[in-house]
PDB file of C-alpha atoms in Angstrom:
ATOM      1  CA  UNK A   1       0.000   0.000   0.000  1.00 70.00           C
ATOM      2  CA  UNK A   2       1.381   3.441  -0.870  1.00 80.00           C
ATOM      3  CA  UNK A   3       1.754   6.115   1.777  1.00 81.00           C
ATOM      4  CA  UNK A   4      -0.918   8.186   0.025  1.00 81.00           C
ATOM      5  CA  UNK A   5      -3.422   5.314   0.124  1.00 83.00           C
ATOM      6  CA  UNK A   6      -2.560   4.532   3.759  1.00 85.00           C
ATOM      7  CA  UNK A   7      -3.007   8.143   4.908  1.00 83.00           C
ATOM      8  CA  UNK A   8      -6.195   8.455   2.851  1.00 84.00           C
ATOM      9  CA  UNK A   9      -7.526   5.351   4.673  1.00 87.00           C
ATOM     10  CA  UNK A  10      -6.679   6.985   8.014  1.00 84.00           C
ATOM     11  CA  UNK A  11      -8.451  10.167   7.004  1.00 82.00           C
ATOM     12  CA  UNK A  12     -11.553   8.215   5.959  1.00 84.00           C
ATOM     13  CA  UNK A  13     -11.647   6.381   9.309  1.00 82.00           C
ATOM     14  CA  UNK A  14     -12.188   9.694  11.062  1.00 74.00           C
ATOM     15  CA  UNK A  15     -12.065   8.406  14.679  1.00 72.00           C
ATOM     16  CA  UNK A  16      -8.294   7.797  14.821  1.00 78.00           C
ATOM     17  CA  UNK A  17      -7.496  10.521  17.436  1.00 82.00           C
ATOM     18  CA  UNK A  18      -4.330  11.520  15.549  1.00 84.00           C
ATOM     19  CA  UNK A  19      -5.318  15.119  14.976  1.00 86.00           C
ATOM     20  CA  UNK A  20      -5.594  16.964  11.699  1.00 87.00           C
ATOM     21  CA  UNK A  21      -4.000  15.323   8.652  1.00 87.00           C
ATOM     22  CA  UNK A  22      -2.211  17.770   6.322  1.00 86.00           C
ATOM     23  CA  UNK A  23      -0.409  17.093   3.037  1.00 83.00           C
ATOM     24  CA  UNK A  24       2.031  19.220   1.065  1.00 75.00           C
ATOM     25  CA  UNK A  25       2.613  19.120  -2.655  1.00 70.00           C
ATOM     26  CA  UNK A  26       5.917  17.232  -2.231  1.00 74.00           C
ATOM     27  CA  UNK A  27       4.487  14.204  -0.410  1.00 78.00           C
ATOM     28  CA  UNK A  28       5.226  15.509   3.099  1.00 84.00           C
ATOM     29  CA  UNK A  29       2.478  14.639   5.603  1.00 88.00           C
ATOM     30  CA  UNK A  30       1.813  16.139   9.053  1.00 89.00           C
ATOM     31  CA  UNK A  31      -0.534  14.478  11.538  1.00 89.00           C
ATOM     32  CA  UNK A  32      -1.359  16.655  14.521  1.00 89.00           C
ATOM     33  CA  UNK A  33      -2.880  19.882  15.747  1.00 87.00           C
ATOM     34  CA  UNK A  34      -2.983  22.046  18.885  1.00 85.00           C
ATOM     35  CA  UNK A  35      -3.966  19.017  21.004  1.00 87.00           C
ATOM     36  CA  UNK A  36      -1.730  16.425  19.302  1.00 89.00           C
ATOM     37  CA  UNK A  37       2.036  16.808  18.862  1.00 91.00           C
ATOM     38  CA  UNK A  38       2.671  16.849  15.091  1.00 92.00           C
ATOM     39  CA  UNK A  39       4.168  13.669  13.678  1.00 91.00           C
ATOM     40  CA  UNK A  40       5.586  14.066  10.199  1.00 91.00           C
ATOM     41  CA  UNK A  41       5.811  11.468   7.458  1.00 90.00           C
ATOM     42  CA  UNK A  42       7.970  11.606   4.343  1.00 88.00           C
ATOM     43  CA  UNK A  43       7.877   8.843   1.724  1.00 87.00           C
ATOM     44  CA  UNK A  44      11.315   7.526   0.802  1.00 83.00           C
ATOM     45  CA  UNK A  45      12.527   6.658  -2.692  1.00 77.00           C
ATOM     46  CA  UNK A  46      11.409   3.090  -2.079  1.00 69.00           C
ATOM     47  CA  UNK A  47       7.624   3.170  -2.487  1.00 70.00           C
ATOM     48  CA  UNK A  48       7.224   0.846   0.495  1.00 84.00           C
ATOM     49  CA  UNK A  49       9.143   2.899   3.085  1.00 87.00           C
ATOM     50  CA  UNK A  50       8.510   6.068   5.031  1.00 89.00           C
ATOM     51  CA  UNK A  51      10.459   8.239   7.417  1.00 87.00           C
ATOM     52  CA  UNK A  52       8.291   9.060  10.427  1.00 91.00           C
ATOM     53  CA  UNK A  53       9.527  11.700  12.854  1.00 91.00           C
ATOM     54  CA  UNK A  54       8.865  14.554  15.205  1.00 92.00           C
ATOM     55  CA  UNK A  55      11.067  17.580  15.902  1.00 90.00           C
ATOM     56  CA  UNK A  56      10.869  20.061  18.760  1.00 90.00           C
ATOM     57  CA  UNK A  57      12.765  23.053  20.146  1.00 88.00           C
ATOM     58  CA  UNK A  58      14.828  21.909  23.129  1.00 86.00           C
ATOM     59  CA  UNK A  59      14.223  24.899  25.369  1.00 85.00           C
ATOM     60  CA  UNK A  60      10.459  25.149  24.919  1.00 86.00           C
ATOM     61  CA  UNK A  61       9.280  21.759  23.614  1.00 87.00           C
ATOM     62  CA  UNK A  62       7.430  23.532  20.804  1.00 89.00           C
ATOM     63  CA  UNK A  63       7.071  21.497  17.591  1.00 89.00           C
ATOM     64  CA  UNK A  64       8.963  22.288  14.397  1.00 85.00           C
ATOM     65  CA  UNK A  65       7.144  21.691  11.127  1.00 82.00           C
ATOM     66  CA  UNK A  66      10.235  21.831   8.933  1.00 78.00           C
ATOM     67  CA  UNK A  67      11.162  18.556   7.207  1.00 79.00           C
ATOM     68  CA  UNK A  68      13.862  16.693   9.135  1.00 78.00           C
ATOM     69  CA  UNK A  69      16.522  16.920   6.419  1.00 72.00           C
ATOM     70  CA  UNK A  70      16.132  20.701   6.301  1.00 75.00           C
ATOM     71  CA  UNK A  71      16.527  20.912  10.088  1.00 73.00           C
ATOM     72  CA  UNK A  72      19.604  18.694   9.972  1.00 73.00           C
ATOM     73  CA  UNK A  73      21.238  20.840   7.274  1.00 72.00           C
ATOM     74  CA  UNK A  74      20.414  24.135   9.013  1.00 74.00           C
ATOM     75  CA  UNK A  75      21.870  22.933  12.312  1.00 75.00           C
ATOM     76  CA  UNK A  76      24.722  20.982  10.702  1.00 73.00           C
ATOM     77  CA  UNK A  77      23.875  17.767  12.558  1.00 74.00           C
ATOM     78  CA  UNK A  78      23.781  14.078  11.746  1.00 72.00           C
ATOM     79  CA  UNK A  79      21.398  11.437  12.978  1.00 73.00           C
ATOM     80  CA  UNK A  80      22.333   8.575  15.261  1.00 74.00           C
ATOM     81  CA  UNK A  81      20.484   5.301  14.829  1.00 72.00           C
ATOM     82  CA  UNK A  82      19.321   3.320  17.815  1.00 68.00           C
ATOM     83  CA  UNK A  83      17.507  -0.007  17.673  1.00 72.00           C
ATOM     84  CA  UNK A  84      14.597   0.881  15.386  1.00 78.00           C
ATOM     85  CA  UNK A  85      14.740   4.602  16.116  1.00 85.00           C
ATOM     86  CA  UNK A  86      17.162   7.415  15.456  1.00 84.00           C
ATOM     87  CA  UNK A  87      17.873  10.705  17.166  1.00 86.00           C
ATOM     88  CA  UNK A  88      19.170  14.044  15.941  1.00 85.00           C
ATOM     89  CA  UNK A  89      20.172  16.178  18.924  1.00 84.00           C
ATOM     90  CA  UNK A  90      21.026  19.577  17.495  1.00 83.00           C
ATOM     91  CA  UNK A  91      22.056  22.775  19.235  1.00 84.00           C
ATOM     92  CA  UNK A  92      18.486  24.118  19.059  1.00 84.00           C
ATOM     93  CA  UNK A  93      16.218  21.210  18.098  1.00 86.00           C
ATOM     94  CA  UNK A  94      15.807  17.533  18.896  1.00 88.00           C
ATOM     95  CA  UNK A  95      14.352  15.012  16.432  1.00 88.00           C
ATOM     96  CA  UNK A  96      13.330  11.390  16.814  1.00 89.00           C
ATOM     97  CA  UNK A  97      12.833   9.391  13.652  1.00 89.00           C
ATOM     98  CA  UNK A  98      12.262   5.891  12.349  1.00 89.00           C
ATOM     99  CA  UNK A  99      12.435   4.329   8.899  1.00 87.00           C
ATOM    100  CA  UNK A 100       9.450   2.032   8.464  1.00 89.00           C
ATOM    101  CA  UNK A 101       8.310  -0.384   5.771  1.00 88.00           C
ATOM    102  CA  UNK A 102       4.626   0.089   4.964  1.00 88.00           C
ATOM    103  CA  UNK A 103       4.427  -2.788   2.488  1.00 87.00           C
ATOM    104  CA  UNK A 104       1.774  -4.730   4.433  1.00 87.00           C
ATOM    105  CA  UNK A 105       0.805  -2.069   6.984  1.00 89.00           C
ATOM    106  CA  UNK A 106      -2.859  -1.609   7.849  1.00 90.00           C
ATOM    107  CA  UNK A 107      -4.392   1.726   8.902  1.00 88.00           C
ATOM    108  CA  UNK A 108      -4.741   0.342  12.445  1.00 90.00           C
ATOM    109  CA  UNK A 109      -1.014  -0.453  12.569  1.00 91.00           C
ATOM    110  CA  UNK A 110      -0.234   3.038  11.282  1.00 90.00           C
ATOM    111  CA  UNK A 111      -2.335   4.529  14.093  1.00 90.00           C
ATOM    112  CA  UNK A 112      -0.366   2.484  16.644  1.00 91.00           C
ATOM    113  CA  UNK A 113       2.935   3.550  15.055  1.00 91.00           C
ATOM    114  CA  UNK A 114       2.042   7.251  15.120  1.00 91.00           C
ATOM    115  CA  UNK A 115       0.693   7.033  18.679  1.00 91.00           C
ATOM    116  CA  UNK A 116       3.854   5.252  19.841  1.00 91.00           C
ATOM    117  CA  UNK A 117       6.109   7.827  18.178  1.00 91.00           C
ATOM    118  CA  UNK A 118       4.097  10.637  19.772  1.00 92.00           C
ATOM    119  CA  UNK A 119       4.421   9.019  23.233  1.00 92.00           C
ATOM    120  CA  UNK A 120       8.183   8.634  22.795  1.00 91.00           C
ATOM    121  CA  UNK A 121       8.555  12.262  21.739  1.00 91.00           C
ATOM    122  CA  UNK A 122       6.386  13.472  24.626  1.00 90.00           C
ATOM    123  CA  UNK A 123       8.583  11.496  27.039  1.00 90.00           C
ATOM    124  CA  UNK A 124      11.775  13.024  25.623  1.00 88.00           C
ATOM    125  CA  UNK A 125      10.228  16.517  25.617  1.00 88.00           C
ATOM    126  CA  UNK A 126       9.233  16.128  29.272  1.00 85.00           C
ATOM    127  CA  UNK A 127      12.631  14.697  30.223  1.00 82.00           C
ATOM    128  CA  UNK A 128      14.405  17.562  28.467  1.00 76.00           C
ATOM    129  CA  UNK A 129      12.198  20.148  30.176  1.00 71.00           C
ATOM    130  CA  UNK A 130      12.692  18.595  33.628  1.00 70.00           C
ATOM    131  CA  UNK A 131      16.442  18.117  33.361  1.00 68.00           C
ATOM    132  CA  UNK A 132      17.109  21.421  31.659  1.00 63.00           C
ATOM    133  CA  UNK A 133      20.323  19.798  30.418  1.00 53.00           C
ATOM    134  CA  UNK A 134      20.592  20.631  26.748  1.00 50.00           C
ATOM    135  CA  UNK A 135      24.036  19.124  26.261  1.00 48.00           C
ATOM    136  CA  UNK A 136      25.437  22.177  24.528  1.00 48.00           C
ATOM    137  CA  UNK A 137      25.713  24.407  27.608  1.00 46.00           C
ATOM    138  CA  UNK A 138      29.411  24.760  28.437  1.00 42.00           C
ATOM    139  CA  UNK A 139      29.038  25.986  32.015  1.00 46.00           C
ATOM    140  CA  UNK A 140      27.296  23.984  34.716  1.00 43.00           C
ATOM    141  CA  UNK A 141      26.456  25.457  38.125  1.00 47.00           C
ATOM    142  CA  UNK A 142      28.523  24.320  41.099  1.00 47.00           C
ATOM    143  CA  UNK A 143      25.374  23.304  42.926  1.00 46.00           C
ATOM    144  CA  UNK A 144      22.868  20.642  42.130  1.00 42.00           C
ATOM    145  CA  UNK A 145      19.422  20.825  43.729  1.00 46.00           C
ATOM    146  CA  UNK A 146      19.162  17.020  43.848  1.00 43.00           C
ATOM    147  CA  UNK A 147      22.465  16.399  45.666  1.00 42.00           C
ATOM    148  CA  UNK A 148      23.790  17.855  48.931  1.00 46.00           C
ATOM    149  CA  UNK A 149      26.653  20.403  48.742  1.00 51.00           C
ATOM    150  CA  UNK A 150      29.990  18.816  47.840  1.00 49.00           C
ATOM    151  CA  UNK A 151      28.286  15.890  46.044  1.00 43.00           C
ATOM    152  CA  UNK A 152      28.061  17.509  42.626  1.00 42.00           C
ATOM    153  CA  UNK A 153      29.546  15.296  39.936  1.00 39.00           C
TER     154      UNK A 153
END
């Protein structure tokens, strides 16, 4: 099934709770709205594969709607692949992505995939907001609220 047919099937279902489904002229899809973090989908050269991802600003957790390759080029970053997922931690943004085969995927499986990606991104956004550690800050305070004085590592 092509990505266009799969997304069209999702749109026809109507009760998927994925948020608004938007499509650009270049095959780029965005699923989300004010109540649903936007998950983006780009078809790859292979008709049976997609790149599914979400990108947010580290300091605020706000979503970025720019395609992932554009974000990577603007921030001069590369992706790191984990088991099934990849991350792109840039100086300003953070992206989580996965390359998925949609050869035999059903609309129900696509809903689960998008929901799972959204949960993973929400977890990372929350963790980033709580820790406040953006990795690119050169100076760290001499005190740590979680450890007693003298125990800072």
